Coordinates of C-alpha atoms and ligand atoms in Angstrom, one line a residue:
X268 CA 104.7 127.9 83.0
X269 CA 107.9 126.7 84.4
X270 CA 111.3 127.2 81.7
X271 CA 113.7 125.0 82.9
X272 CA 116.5 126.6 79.8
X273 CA 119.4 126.0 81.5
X274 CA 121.8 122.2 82.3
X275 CA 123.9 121.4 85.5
X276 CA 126.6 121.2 84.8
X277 CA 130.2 121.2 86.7
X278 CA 128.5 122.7 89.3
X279 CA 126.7 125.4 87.7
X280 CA 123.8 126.0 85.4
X281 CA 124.6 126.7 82.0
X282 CA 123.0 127.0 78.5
X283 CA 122.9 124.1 76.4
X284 CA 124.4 123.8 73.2
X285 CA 121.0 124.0 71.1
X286 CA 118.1 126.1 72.1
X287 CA 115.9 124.3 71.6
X288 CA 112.9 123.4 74.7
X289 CA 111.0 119.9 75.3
X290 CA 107.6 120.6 76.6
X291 CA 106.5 118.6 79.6
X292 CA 102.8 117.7 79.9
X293 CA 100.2 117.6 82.6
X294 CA 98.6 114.5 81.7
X295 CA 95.4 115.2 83.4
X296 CA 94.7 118.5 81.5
X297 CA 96.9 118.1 78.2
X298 CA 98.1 120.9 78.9
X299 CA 102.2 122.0 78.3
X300 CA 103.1 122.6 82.1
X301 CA 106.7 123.2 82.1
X302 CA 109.7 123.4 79.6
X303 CA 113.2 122.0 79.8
X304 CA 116.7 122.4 77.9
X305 CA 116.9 119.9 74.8
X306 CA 120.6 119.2 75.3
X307 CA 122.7 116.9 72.8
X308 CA 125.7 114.6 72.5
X309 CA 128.1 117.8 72.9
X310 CA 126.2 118.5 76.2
X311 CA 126.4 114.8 77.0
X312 CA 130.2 114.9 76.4
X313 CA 130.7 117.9 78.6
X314 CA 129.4 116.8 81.8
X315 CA 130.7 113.4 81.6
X316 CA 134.0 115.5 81.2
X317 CA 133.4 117.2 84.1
X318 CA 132.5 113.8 86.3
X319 CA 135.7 112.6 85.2
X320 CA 137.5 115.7 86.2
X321 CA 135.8 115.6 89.6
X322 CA 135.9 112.1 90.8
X323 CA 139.6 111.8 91.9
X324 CA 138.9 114.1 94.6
X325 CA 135.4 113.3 95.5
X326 CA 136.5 109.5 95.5
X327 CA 139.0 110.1 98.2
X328 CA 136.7 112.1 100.5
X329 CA 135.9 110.5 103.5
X330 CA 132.9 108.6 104.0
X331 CA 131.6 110.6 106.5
X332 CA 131.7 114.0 104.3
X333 CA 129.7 112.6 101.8
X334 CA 127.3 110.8 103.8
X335 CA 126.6 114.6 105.5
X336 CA 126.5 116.2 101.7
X337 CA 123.5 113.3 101.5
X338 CA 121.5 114.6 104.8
X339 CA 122.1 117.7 103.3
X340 CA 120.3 116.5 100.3
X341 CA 117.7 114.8 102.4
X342 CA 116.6 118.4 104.0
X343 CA 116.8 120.0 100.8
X344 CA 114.3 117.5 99.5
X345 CA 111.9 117.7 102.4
X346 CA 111.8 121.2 102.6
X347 CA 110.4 120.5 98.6
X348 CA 108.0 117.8 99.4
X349 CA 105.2 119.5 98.2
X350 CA 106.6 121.0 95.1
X351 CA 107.6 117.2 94.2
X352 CA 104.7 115.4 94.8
X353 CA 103.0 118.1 92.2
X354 CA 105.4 118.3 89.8
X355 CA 105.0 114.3 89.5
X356 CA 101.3 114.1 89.9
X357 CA 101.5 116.5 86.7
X358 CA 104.4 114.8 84.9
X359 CA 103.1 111.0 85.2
X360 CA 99.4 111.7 86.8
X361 CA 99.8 109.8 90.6
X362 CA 97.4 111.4 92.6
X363 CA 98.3 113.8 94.6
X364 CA 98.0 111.7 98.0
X365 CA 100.1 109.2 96.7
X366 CA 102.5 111.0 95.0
X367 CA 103.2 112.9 98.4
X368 CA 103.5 109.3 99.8
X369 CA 106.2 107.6 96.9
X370 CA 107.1 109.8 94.4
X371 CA 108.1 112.5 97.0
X372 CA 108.4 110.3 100.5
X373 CA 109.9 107.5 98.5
X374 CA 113.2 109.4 97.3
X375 CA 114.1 111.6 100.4
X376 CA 113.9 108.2 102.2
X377 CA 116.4 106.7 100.4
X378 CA 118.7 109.6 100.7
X379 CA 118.3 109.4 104.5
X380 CA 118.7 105.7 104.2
X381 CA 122.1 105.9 102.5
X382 CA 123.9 108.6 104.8
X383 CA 122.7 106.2 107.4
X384 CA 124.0 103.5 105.8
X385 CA 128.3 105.0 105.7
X386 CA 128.1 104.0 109.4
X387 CA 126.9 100.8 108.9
X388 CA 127.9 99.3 105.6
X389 CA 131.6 96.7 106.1
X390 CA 133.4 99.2 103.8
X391 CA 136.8 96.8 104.5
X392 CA 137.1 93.2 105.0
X393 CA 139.8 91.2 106.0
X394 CA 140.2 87.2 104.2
X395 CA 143.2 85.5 105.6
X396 CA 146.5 87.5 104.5
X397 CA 144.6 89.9 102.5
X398 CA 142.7 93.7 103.1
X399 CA 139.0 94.0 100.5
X400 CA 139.0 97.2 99.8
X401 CA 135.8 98.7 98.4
X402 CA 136.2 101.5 95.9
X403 CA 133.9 103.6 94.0
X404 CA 133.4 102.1 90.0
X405 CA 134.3 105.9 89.0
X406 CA 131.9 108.0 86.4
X407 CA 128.1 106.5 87.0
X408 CA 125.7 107.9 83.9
X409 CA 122.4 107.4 85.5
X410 CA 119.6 106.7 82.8
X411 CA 116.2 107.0 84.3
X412 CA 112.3 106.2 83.4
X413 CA 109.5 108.4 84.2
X414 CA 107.0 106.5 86.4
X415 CA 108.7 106.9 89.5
X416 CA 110.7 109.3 88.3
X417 CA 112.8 110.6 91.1
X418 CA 112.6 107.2 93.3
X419 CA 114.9 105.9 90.5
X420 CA 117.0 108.7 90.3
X421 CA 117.6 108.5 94.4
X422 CA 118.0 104.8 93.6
X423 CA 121.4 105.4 91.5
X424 CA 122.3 108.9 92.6
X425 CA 122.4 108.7 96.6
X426 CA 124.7 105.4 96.5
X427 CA 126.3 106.3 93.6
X428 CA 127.5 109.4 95.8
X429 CA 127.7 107.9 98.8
X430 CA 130.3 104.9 97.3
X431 CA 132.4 108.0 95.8
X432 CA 131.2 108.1 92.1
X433 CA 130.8 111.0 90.0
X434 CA 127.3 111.2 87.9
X435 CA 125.5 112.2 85.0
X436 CA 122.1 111.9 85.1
X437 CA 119.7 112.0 82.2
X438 CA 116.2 111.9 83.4
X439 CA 113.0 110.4 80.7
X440 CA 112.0 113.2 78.8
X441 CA 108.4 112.8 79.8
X442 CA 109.4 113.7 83.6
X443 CA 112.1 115.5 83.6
X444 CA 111.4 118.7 85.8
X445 CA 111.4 116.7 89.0
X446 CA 115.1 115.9 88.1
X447 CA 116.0 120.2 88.2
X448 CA 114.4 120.4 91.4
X449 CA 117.0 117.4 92.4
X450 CA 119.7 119.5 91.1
X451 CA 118.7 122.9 92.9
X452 CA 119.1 121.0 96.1
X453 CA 121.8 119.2 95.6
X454 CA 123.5 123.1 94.0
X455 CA 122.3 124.1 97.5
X456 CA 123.5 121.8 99.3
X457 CA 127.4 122.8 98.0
X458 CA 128.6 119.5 96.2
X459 CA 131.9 119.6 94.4
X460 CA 131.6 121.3 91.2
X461 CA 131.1 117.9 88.4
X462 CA 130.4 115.3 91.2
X463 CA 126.5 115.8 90.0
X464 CA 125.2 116.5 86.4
X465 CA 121.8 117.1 85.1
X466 CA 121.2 116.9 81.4
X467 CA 117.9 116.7 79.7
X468 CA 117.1 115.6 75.7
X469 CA 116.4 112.3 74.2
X470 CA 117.6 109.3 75.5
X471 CA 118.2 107.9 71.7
X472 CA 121.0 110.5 71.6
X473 CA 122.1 112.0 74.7
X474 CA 121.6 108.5 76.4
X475 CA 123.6 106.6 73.5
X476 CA 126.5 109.1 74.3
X477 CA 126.5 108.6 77.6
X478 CA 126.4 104.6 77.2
X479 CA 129.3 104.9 74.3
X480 CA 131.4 107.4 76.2
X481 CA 134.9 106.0 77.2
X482 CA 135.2 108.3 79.8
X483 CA 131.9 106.7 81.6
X484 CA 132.7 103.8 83.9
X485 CA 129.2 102.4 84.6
X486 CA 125.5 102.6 83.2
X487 CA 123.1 102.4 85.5
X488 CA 120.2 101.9 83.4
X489 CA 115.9 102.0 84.8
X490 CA 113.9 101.3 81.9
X491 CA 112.3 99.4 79.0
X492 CA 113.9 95.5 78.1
X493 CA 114.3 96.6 74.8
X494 CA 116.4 99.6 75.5
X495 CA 118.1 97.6 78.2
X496 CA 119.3 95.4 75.8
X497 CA 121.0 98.1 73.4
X498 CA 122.4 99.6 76.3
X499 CA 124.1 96.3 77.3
X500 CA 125.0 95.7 74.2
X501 CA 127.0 99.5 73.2
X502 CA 128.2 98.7 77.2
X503 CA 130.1 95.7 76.2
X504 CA 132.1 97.6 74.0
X505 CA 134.0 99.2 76.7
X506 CA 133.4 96.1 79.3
X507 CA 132.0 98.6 81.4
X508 CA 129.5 97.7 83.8
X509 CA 126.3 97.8 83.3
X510 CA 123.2 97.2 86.2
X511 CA 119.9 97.0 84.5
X512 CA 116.4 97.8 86.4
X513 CA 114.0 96.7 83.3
X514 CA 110.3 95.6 83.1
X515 CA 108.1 93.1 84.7
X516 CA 104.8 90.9 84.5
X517 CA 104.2 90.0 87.8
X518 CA 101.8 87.3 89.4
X519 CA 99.4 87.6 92.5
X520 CA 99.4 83.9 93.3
X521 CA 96.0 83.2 95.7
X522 CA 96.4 79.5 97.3
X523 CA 93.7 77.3 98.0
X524 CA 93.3 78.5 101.4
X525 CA 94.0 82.1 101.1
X526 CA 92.3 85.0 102.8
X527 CA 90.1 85.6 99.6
X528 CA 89.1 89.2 100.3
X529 CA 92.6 90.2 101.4
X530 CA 94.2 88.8 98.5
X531 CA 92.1 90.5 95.9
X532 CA 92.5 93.8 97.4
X533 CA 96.3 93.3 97.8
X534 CA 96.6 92.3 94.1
X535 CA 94.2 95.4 92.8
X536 CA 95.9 97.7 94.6
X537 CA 99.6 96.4 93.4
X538 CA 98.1 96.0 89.9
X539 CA 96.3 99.5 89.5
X540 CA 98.8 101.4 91.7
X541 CA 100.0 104.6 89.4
X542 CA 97.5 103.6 86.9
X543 CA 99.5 100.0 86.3
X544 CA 102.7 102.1 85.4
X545 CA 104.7 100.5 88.5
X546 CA 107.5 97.6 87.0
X547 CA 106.7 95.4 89.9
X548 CA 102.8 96.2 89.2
X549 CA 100.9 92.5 89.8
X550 CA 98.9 92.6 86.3
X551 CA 98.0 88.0 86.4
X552 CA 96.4 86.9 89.1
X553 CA 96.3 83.2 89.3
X554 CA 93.3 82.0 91.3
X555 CA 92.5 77.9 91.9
X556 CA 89.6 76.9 89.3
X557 CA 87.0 76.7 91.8
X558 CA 87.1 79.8 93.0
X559 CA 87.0 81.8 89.7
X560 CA 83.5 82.9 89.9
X561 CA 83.8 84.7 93.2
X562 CA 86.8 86.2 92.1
X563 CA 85.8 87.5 89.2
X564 CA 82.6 88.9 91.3
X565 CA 84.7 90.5 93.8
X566 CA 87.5 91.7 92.2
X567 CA 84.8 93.9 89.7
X568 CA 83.1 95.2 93.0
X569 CA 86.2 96.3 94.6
X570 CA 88.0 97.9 90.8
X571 CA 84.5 100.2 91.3
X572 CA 86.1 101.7 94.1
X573 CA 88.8 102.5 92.1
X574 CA 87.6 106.1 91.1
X575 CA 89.5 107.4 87.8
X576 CA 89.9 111.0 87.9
X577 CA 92.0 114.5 88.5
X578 CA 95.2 113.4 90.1
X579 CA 94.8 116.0 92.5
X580 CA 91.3 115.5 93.3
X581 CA 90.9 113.6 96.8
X582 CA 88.4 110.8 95.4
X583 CA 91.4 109.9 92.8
X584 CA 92.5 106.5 93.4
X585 CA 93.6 105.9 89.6
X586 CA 94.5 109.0 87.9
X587 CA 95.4 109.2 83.9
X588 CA 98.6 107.4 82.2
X589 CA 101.3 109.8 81.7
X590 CA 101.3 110.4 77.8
X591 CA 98.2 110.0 74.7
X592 CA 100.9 107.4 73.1
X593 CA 100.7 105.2 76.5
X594 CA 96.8 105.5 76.6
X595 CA 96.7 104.3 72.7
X596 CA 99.0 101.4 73.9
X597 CA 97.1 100.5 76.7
X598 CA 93.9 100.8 75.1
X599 CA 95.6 99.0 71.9
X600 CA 96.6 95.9 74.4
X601 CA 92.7 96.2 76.2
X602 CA 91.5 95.7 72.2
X603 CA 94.4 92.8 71.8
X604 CA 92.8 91.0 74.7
X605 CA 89.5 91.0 73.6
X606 CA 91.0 89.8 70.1
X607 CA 92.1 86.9 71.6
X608 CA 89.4 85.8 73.3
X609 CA 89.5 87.0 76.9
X610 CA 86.2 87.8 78.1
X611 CA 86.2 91.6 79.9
X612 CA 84.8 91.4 83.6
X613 CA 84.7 95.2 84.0
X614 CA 86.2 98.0 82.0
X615 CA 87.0 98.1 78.3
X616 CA 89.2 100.1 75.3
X617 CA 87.3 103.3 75.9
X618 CA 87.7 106.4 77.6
X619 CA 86.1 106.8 81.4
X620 CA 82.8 108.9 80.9
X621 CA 83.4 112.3 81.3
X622 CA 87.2 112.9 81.3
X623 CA 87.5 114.2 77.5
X624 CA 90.7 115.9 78.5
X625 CA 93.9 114.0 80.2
X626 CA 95.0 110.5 79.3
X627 CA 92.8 108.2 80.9
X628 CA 92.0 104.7 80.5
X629 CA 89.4 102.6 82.5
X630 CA 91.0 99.9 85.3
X631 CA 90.2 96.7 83.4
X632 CA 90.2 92.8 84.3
X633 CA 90.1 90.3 82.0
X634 CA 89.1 86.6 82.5
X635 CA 89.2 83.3 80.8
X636 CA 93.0 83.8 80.3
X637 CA 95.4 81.7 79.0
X638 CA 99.0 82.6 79.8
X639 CA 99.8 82.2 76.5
X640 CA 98.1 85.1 75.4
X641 CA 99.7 88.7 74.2
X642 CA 98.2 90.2 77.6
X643 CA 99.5 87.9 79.7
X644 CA 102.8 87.6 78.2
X645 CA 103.8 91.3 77.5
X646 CA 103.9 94.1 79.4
X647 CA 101.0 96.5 79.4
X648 CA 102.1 99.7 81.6
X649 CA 98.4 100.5 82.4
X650 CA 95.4 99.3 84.9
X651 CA 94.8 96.3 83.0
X652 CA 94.5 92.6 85.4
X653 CA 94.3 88.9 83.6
X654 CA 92.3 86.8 86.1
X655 CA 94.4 83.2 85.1
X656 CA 92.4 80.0 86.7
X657 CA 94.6 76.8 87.9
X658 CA 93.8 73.2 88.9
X659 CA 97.2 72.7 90.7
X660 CA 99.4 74.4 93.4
X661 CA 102.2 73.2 90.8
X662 CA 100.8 74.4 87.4
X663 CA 100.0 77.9 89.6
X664 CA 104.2 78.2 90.4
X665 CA 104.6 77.0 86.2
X666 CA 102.0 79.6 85.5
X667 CA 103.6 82.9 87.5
X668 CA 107.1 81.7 86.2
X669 CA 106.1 81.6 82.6
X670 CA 107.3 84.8 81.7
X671 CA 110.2 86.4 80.0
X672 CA 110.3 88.6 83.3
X673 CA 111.0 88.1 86.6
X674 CA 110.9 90.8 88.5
X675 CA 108.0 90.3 91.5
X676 CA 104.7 89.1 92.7
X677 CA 103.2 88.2 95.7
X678 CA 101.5 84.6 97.4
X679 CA 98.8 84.1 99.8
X680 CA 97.5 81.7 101.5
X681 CA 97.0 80.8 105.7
X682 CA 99.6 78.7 106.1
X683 CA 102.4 81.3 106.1
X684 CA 105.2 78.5 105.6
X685 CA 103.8 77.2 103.1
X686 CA 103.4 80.6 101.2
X687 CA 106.8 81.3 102.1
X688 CA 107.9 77.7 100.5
X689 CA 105.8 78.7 97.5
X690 CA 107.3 82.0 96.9
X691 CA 110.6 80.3 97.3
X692 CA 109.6 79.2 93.7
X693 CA 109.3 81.9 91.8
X694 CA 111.6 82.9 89.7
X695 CA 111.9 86.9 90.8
X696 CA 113.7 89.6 92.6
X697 CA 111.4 90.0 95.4
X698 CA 108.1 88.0 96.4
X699 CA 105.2 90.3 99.4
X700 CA 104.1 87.1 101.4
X701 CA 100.1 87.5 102.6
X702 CA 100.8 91.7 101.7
X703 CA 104.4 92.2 103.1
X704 CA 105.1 95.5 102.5
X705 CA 107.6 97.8 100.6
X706 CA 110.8 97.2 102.0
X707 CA 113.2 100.3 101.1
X708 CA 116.2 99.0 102.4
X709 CA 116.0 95.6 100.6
X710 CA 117.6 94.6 97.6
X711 CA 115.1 95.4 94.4
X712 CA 116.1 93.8 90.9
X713 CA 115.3 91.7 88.6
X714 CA 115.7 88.3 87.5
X715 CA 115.8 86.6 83.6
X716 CA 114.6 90.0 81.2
X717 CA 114.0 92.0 84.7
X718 CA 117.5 92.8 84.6
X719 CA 120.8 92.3 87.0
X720 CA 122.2 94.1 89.8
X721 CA 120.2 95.4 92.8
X722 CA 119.3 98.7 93.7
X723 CA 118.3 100.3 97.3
X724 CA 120.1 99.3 100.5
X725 CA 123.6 97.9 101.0
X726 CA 123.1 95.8 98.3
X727 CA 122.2 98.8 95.7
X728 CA 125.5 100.2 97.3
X729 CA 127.5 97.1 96.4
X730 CA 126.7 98.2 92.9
X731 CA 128.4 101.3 92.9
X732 CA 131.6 99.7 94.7
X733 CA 134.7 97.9 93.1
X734 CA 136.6 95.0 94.8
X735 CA 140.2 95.3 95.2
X736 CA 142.3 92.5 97.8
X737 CA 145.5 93.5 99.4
X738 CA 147.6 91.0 99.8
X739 CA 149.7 91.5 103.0
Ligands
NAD76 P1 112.5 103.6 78.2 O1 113.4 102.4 78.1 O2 111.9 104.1 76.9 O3 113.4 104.9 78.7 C1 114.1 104.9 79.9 C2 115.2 105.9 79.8 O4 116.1 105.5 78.8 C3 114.7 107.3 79.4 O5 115.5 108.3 80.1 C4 115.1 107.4 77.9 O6 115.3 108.7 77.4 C5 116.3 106.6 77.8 N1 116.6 106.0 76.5 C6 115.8 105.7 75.5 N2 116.4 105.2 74.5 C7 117.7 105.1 74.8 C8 118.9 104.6 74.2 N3 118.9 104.1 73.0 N4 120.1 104.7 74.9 C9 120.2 105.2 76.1 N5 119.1 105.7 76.8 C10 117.9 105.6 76.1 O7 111.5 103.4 79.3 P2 110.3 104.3 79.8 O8 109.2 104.2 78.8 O9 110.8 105.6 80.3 O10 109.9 103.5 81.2 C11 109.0 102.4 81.2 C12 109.8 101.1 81.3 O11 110.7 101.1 82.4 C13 108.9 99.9 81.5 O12 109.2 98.9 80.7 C14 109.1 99.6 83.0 O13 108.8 98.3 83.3 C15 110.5 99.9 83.1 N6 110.8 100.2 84.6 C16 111.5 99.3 85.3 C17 111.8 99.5 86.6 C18 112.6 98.5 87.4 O14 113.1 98.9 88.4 N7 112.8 97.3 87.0 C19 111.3 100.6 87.2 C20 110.6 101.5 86.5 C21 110.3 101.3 85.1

């Protein structure tokens, strides 16, 4: 078992202040995998000390120092590849393929992406008589969720660095250990003592500190709505800023004249990818009336293929949710469905036949779906699709932007203008035209209960940046 006792913090690891361990769990077996440091406010309190202490100097680096300590990072993380995609397909149950792919391939990316980006990104301006100056927004406590658990931390930490912030980062309990093998590398890779910090505990504690500490400039907050919400509202407080990456509900819209077998295989895959515990996961998908029947037909035969299993089996394409308290919800919101009338068109509240052990559910569509209902409104967090018929092109666009989120989705149809005039329409951070793919460098945020701010890019870079004119 791996004991992860010790926090990062000003550039060393130290004990924390209790001694008590959290147990992190392989949710395919059950099984306690790894342990990690409990830390608490005091630990909270120390690291953000030494952030404070560490930016003045690391703020006034040059761009091009810190843009090497992030190819530093970069190599360190690709020389772990493989540790990291296991560690995650334990922690949250990807499988293994996949996990090598986005939990693993997804972060040292965006590492990459940002050292590139110090040559590239307009770090001055010039407006008539006056020099923009973009500074860094100072201490950054980074507040991270476990589905993609180390994406989100390279999200926040590598431009968070790279503008000249100092960080704490608290990882989600639930996938934590990913988030030491982060701080190895980056120990290795000989950053500043302070200008990085790991702590691991509870985010209703050590994350409350963090938000309420004075000495913290900025939250940068992946999570829940709900939490989001507290944490904007300790935030204001201090007027400090706050960029929220929060949950979604988001529509695979098929037009009339869509490619029907392309379409349904785009929206399964983008609703059942990491067992439906992906924010921009596609879990409506609003089909014209007259097509319902085939849908429904195809989209069972194609969820078939969708083998539930060992993450780190090869004929995994949906491995188990990450925790026995997401299952029960997941299963809870399957019942819920059924409750309120939705007929199920493959898959139901129990668990797949033979997998006793490990938290699995079975990918499930529901049809006959009103948006109205609990399951299409709310978000699930597990392989669970609401097949939602429409008479109009209109009442589909009314249908994907009746939600309290707004974070994605995705149209198709032939006429690619159109689609693109269509997704013009909906009310969300990004929109995959006929299957676009994952765009890295983009901007990735939210709109309405999604969140604000963007992350990824020079636009998740602009986040970590204040303005400051110059008049000359
Ligand atoms: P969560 O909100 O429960 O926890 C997220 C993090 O916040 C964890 O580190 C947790 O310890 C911490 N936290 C909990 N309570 C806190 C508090 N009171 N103050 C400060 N920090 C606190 O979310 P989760 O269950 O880990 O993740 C799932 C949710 O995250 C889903 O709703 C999902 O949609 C959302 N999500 C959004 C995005 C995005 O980019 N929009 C990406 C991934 C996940």
């Amino acid at each position: 078992m791996e004991i992860r006792d010790k926090l990062y913090i000003d550039g060393s690891w130290v004990p924390a202040s209790t001694t008590e361990m959290l147990d992190v769990i392989h949710s395919g077996t059950e099984e306690v995998f790894a342990q990690v440091s409990r830390g608490n406010s005091n630990d909270a309190d120390k690291a953000v000390k030494a952030a404070r202490a560490a930016f003045d100097s690391w703020s006034r680096t040059s761009i091009d120092e810190r843009s090497k300590y992030l190819s530093r990072i970069n190599e360190g993380l690709s020389a772990r590849m493989a540790d990291i995609a296991t560690v995650v397909a334990k922690e949250v149950g990807t499988p293994f393929m996949l996990s090598q792919m986005i939990q693993a391939g997804l972060p040292i990316m965006t590492f990459s992406s940002m050292a590139q980006l110090a040559t590239e990104f307009e770090w001055e301006d010039h407006i008539g008589n006056s020099l923009i100056l973009k500074e860094p927004v100072g201490v950054v406590a980074a507040i991270t969720p476990w589905n993609y658990p180390l994406h989100q931390i390279a999200a926040k930490v590598a431009p968070a660095l790279l503008a000249g912030c100092t960080v704490v980062l608290k990882p989600a309990e639930l996938a934590p250990v990913n988030a030491y093998i982060l701080a190895d590398v980056i120990d290795e890779a000989g950053l500043p003592p302070g200008v990085f910090n790991l702590i691991s505990g509870p985010g209703s504690e050590i994350g409350e500190a963090l938000v309420a500490h004075r000495e913290v400039d900025m939250i940068s907050f992946t999570g829940s709505t709900e939490v989001g919400k507290r944490i904007g509202a300790i935030a204001a407080q201090d007027i400090k800023r706050v960029a929220l990456e929060l949950g979604g509900k988001s529509a695979t819209l098929i037009l009339e004249d869509a490619d029907l077998g392309a379409a349904i295989s785009g929206g399964l895959f983008m609703c059942y990818l990491n067992s439906g515990q992906t924010c921009i996961a596609q879990t409506r998908m609003l089909v014209p009336r007259s097509k319902l029947a085939e849908v429904e037909e195809r989209v069972a035969a194609e969820t078939a293929t969708y083998t539930v299993g060992d993450p780190f089996a090869d004929s995994t394409r949906v491995g188990p949710l990450v925790s026995a308290k997401q299952r029960d919800r997941v299963m809870d919101y399957i019942k819920i469905g059924e409750s309120e009338g939705a007929r199920i068109v493959t898959g139901g509240a129990e668990a797949p036949e033979g997998l006793d052990k490990g938290f699995y559910v079975q990918p499930t569509v529901f049809t006959g779906v009103e948006n109205s209902m609990r399951i299409a409104q709310e978000e699930i967090f597990g392989p669970v699709l609401s097949i939602i018929a429409y008479d109009t092109e209109k009442q589909a666009i009314e249908i994907a932007n009746d939600s309290i989120y707004g974070l994605s989705g995705a149209v198709w149809g032939a006429d690619k203008d159109h689609a693109i005039e269509v997704a013009k329409q909906i009310r969300t951070g990004q929109v995959e035209v006929n299957g676009g793919a994952f765009n890295p460098l983009a901007p990735f945020g939210g709109y309405k209960k999604s969140g604000h701010g963007r992350e990824l890019g020079k636009y998740g870079l602009e986040d970590f940046l204040e303005i400051k004119s110059l008049q000359l």
